[in-house]
Short mmCIF file of C-alpha atoms in Angstrom, two decimals:
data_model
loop_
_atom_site.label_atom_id
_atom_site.label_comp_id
_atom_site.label_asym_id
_atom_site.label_seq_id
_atom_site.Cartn_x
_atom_site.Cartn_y
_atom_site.Cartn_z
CA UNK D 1 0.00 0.00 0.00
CA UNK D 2 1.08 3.88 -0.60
CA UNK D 3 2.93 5.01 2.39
CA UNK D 4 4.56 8.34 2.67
CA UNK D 5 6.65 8.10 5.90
CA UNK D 6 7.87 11.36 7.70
CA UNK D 7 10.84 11.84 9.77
CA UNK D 8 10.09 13.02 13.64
CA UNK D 9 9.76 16.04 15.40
CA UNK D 10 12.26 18.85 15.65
CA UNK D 11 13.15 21.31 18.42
CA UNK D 12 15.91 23.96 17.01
CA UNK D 13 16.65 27.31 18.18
CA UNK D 14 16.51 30.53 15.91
CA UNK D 15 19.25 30.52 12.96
CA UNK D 16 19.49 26.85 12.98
CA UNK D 17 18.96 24.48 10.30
CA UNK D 18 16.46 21.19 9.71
CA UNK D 19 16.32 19.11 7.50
CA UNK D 20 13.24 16.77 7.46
CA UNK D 21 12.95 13.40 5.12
CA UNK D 22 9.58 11.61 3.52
CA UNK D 23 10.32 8.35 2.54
CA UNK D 24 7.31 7.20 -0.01
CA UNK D 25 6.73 3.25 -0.53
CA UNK D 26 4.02 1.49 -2.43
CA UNK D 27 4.41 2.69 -5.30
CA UNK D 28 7.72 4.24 -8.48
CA UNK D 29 8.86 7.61 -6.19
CA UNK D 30 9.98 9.17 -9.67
CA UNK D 31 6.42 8.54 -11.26
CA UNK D 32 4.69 11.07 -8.86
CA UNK D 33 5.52 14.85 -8.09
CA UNK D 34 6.09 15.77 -4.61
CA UNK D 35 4.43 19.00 -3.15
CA UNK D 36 4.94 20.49 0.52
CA UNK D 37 2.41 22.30 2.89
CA UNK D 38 2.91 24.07 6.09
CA UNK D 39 0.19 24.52 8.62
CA UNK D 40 1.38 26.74 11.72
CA UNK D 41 -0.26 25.90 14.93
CA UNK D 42 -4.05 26.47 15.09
CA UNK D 43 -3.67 27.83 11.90
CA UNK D 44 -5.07 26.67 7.83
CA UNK D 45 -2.88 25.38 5.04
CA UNK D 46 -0.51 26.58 2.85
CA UNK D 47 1.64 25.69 -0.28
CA UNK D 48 5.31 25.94 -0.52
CA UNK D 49 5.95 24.20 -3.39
CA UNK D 50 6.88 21.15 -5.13
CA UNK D 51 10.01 18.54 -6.59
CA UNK D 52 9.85 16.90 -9.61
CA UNK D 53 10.83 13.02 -8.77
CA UNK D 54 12.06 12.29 -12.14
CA UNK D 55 13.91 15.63 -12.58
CA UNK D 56 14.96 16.70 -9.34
CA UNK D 57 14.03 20.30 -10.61
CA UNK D 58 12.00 22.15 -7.21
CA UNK D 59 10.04 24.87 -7.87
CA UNK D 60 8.67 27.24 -5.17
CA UNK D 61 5.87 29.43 -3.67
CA UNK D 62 7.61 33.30 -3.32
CA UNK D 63 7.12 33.22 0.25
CA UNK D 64 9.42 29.94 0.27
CA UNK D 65 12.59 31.26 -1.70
CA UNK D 66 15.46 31.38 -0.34
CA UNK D 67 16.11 29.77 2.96
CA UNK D 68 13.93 26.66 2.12
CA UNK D 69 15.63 23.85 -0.05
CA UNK D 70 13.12 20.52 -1.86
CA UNK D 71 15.70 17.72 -2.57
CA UNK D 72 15.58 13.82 -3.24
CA UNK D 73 17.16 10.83 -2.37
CA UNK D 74 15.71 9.48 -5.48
CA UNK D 75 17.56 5.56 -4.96
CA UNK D 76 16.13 5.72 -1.17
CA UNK D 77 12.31 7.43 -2.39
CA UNK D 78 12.81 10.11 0.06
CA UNK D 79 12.26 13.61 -0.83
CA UNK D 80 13.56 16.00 2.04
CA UNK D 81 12.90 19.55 2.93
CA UNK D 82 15.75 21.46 4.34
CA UNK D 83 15.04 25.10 5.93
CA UNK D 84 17.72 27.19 6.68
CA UNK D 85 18.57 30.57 9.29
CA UNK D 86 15.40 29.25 11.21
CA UNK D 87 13.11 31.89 12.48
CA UNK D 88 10.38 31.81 15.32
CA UNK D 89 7.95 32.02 12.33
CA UNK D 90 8.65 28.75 10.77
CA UNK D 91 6.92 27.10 14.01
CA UNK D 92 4.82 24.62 11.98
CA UNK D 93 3.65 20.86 11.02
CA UNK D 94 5.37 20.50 7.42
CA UNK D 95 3.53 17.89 5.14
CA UNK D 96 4.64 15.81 2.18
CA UNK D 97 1.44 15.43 -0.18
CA UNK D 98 2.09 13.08 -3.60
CA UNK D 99 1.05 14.90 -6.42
CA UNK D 100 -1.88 12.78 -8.67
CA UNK D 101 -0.08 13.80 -11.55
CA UNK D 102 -2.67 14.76 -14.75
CA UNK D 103 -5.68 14.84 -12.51
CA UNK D 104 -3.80 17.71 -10.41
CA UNK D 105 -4.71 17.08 -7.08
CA UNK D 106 -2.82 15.86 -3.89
CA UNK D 107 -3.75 11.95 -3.23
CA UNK D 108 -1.63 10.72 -0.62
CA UNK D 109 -0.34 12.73 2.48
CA UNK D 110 2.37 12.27 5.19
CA UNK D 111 1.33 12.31 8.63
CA UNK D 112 3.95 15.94 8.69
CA UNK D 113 6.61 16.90 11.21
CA UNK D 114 6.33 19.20 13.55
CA UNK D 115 8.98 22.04 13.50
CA UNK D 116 9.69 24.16 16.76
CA UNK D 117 11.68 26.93 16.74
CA UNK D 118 12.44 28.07 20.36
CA UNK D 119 15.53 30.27 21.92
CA UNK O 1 -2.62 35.03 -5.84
CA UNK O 2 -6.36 33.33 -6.26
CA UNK O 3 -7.84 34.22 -2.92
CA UNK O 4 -9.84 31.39 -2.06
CA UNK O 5 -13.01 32.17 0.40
CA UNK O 6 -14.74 29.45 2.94
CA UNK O 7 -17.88 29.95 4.43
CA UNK O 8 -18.90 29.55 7.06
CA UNK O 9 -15.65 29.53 9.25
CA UNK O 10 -17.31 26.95 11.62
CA UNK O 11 -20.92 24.70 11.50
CA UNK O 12 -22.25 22.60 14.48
CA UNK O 13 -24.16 19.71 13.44
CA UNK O 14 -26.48 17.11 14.57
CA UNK O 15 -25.69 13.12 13.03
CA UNK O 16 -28.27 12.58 10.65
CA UNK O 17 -28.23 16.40 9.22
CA UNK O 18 -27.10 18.00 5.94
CA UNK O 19 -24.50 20.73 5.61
CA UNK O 20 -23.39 23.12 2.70
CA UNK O 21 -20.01 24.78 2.53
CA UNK O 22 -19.32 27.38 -0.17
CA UNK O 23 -15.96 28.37 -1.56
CA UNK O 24 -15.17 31.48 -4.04
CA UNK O 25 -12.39 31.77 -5.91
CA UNK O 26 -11.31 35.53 -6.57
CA UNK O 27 -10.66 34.10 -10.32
CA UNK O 28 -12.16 31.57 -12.89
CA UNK O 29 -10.69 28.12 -11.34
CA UNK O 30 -11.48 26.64 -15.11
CA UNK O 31 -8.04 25.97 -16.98
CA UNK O 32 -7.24 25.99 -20.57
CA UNK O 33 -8.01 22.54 -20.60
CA UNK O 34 -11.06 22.81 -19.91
CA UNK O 35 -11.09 21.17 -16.66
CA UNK O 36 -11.82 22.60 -12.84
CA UNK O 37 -9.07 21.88 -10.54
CA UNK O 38 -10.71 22.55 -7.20
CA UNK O 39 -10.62 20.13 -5.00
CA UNK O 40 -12.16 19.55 -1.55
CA UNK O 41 -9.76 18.07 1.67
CA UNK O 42 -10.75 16.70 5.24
CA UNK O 43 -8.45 17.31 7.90
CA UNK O 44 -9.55 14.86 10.96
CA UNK O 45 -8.53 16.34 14.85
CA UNK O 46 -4.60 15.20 14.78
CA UNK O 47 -4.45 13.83 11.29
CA UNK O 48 -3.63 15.06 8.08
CA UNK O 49 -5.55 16.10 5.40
CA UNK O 50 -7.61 13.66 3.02
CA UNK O 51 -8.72 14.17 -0.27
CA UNK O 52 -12.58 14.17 -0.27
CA UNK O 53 -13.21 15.41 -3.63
CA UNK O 54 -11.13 16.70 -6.60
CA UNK O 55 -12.15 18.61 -9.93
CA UNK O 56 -15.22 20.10 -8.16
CA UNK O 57 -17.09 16.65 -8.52
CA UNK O 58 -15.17 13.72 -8.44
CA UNK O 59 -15.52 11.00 -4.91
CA UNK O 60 -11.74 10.46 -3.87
CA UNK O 61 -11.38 6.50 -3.55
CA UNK O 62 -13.02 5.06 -0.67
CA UNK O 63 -14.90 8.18 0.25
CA UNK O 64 -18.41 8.03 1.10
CA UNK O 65 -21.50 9.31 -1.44
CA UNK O 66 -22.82 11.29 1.25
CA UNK O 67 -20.19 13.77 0.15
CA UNK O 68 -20.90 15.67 -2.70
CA UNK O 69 -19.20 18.70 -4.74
CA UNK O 70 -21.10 20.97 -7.20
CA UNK O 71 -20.31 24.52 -9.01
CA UNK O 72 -18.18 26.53 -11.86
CA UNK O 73 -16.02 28.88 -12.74
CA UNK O 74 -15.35 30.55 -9.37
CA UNK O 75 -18.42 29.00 -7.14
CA UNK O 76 -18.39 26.19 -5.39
CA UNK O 77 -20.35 24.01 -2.65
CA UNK O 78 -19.66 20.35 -0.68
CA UNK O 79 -22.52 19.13 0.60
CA UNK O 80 -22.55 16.34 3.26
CA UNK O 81 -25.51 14.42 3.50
CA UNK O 82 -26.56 12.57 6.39
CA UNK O 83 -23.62 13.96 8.61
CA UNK O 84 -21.84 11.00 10.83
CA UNK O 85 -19.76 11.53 13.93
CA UNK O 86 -17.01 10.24 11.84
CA UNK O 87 -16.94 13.75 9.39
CA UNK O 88 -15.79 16.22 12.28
CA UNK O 89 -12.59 18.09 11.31
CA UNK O 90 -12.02 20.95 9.54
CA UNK O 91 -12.79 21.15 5.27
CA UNK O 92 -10.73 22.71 3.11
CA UNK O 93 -11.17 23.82 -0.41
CA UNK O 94 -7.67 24.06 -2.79
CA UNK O 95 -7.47 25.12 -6.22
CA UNK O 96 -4.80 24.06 -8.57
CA UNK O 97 -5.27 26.07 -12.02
CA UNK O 98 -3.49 28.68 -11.07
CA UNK O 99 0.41 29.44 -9.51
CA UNK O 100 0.46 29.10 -7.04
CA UNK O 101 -1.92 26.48 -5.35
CA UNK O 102 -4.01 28.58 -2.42
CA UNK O 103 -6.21 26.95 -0.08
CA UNK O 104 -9.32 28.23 1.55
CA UNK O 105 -9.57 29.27 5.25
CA UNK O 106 -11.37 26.37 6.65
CA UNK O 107 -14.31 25.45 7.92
CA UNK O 108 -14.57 23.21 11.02
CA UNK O 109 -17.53 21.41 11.39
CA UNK O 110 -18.48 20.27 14.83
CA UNK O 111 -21.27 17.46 16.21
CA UNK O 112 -23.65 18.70 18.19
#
């Protein structure tokens, strides 16, 4: 069965980096865009962009340029998100979220990682 | 960005009921395709989100009929029939014509 399995949370202090992993199983990891989502706490949903499996090419929400970084570990089907010069702001659950490819819609989610960012 | 708008922010419903919530797009959703790519999401207390419904219409796999999507262009409604204690969580509509993908505000639907 489709599985996408998230690394646990993280508790970094401000200017630190993370890097969390989402290992995908059940299914060809190149065949199936990757997107991620962050949801702060108590708060809705939004998109930060996605990774191309096949291509490794990211592309990016504006608000998410920069200090945020969508690679793969294409022989291990991970895709990771890396977030760098962490800022009380970035406080959030980060979800992986396979892309359904030509119907366009998200179809399988991670169960996210929780991000903390506390001096 | 499309601003995407949810109403109402919050319902409380008895099982057995029916409940309607709208989402407007601040732009035509319809691509140059011709296809609709707003889709509907569940998020479940603690859980992540769920598809529910995609391209306005369309049951994700193994979701119940008592879910339904309807509208066009930059109106749109899910309608649960017949509201089980299962459905609380908060609803979320996402469109994905345009760049980038923007979600609505929520709605979180409580049992009564």
């Amino acid at each position: 069965q489709i599985q996408l399995v998230q690394s646990g949370p993280e508790l970094k202090k401000p200017g630190e980096s993370v890097k969390i992993s989402c290992k995908a199983s059940g299914y060809t990891f190149t065949d199936y865009a990757m997107h991620w989502v962050k949801q702060a706490p108590g708060k809705g949903l939004k998109w930060m962009g996605w990774i191309n499996t096949y291509t490794g090419k990211p592309t990016y929400a504006d608000d998410f340029k920069g200090r945020f970084v969508f690679s793969l570990e294409a022989s291990a089907s991970t895709a990771n998100l890396q977030i760098s010069n962490l800022k009380n702001e970035d406080t959030a659950t980060y979800f992986c979220a396979r892309w359904a490819g030509k119907d366009w819609y998200f179809d399988f989610w991670g169960p996210g990682t929780m991000v903390t960012v506390s001096s | 960005d499309v601003v995407m708008t949810q109403t109402p922010p919050s319902l409380s419903v008895a099982i057995g009921q029916s409940v309607s919530i709208s989402c407007k797009s601040s732009q035509s959703l319809v691509y140059s395709d011709g296809k609709t790519y707003l889709h509907w999401l569940l998020q479940s207390p603690g859980q992540s989100p769920k598809l529910l419904i995609y391209q306005v219409s369309n049951l994700g796999s193994g979701v119940p009929d008592r879910f339904s999507g309807t509208g066009s262009q930059k109106d749109f409604t899910l309608k649960i029939s017949r509201v089980e204690a299962e459905d609380l969580g908060v609803y979320y509509c996402v469109q994905a014509t345009h760049f980038p993908l923007t979600f609505g505000s929520g709605t979180k639907l409580e049992i009564k």
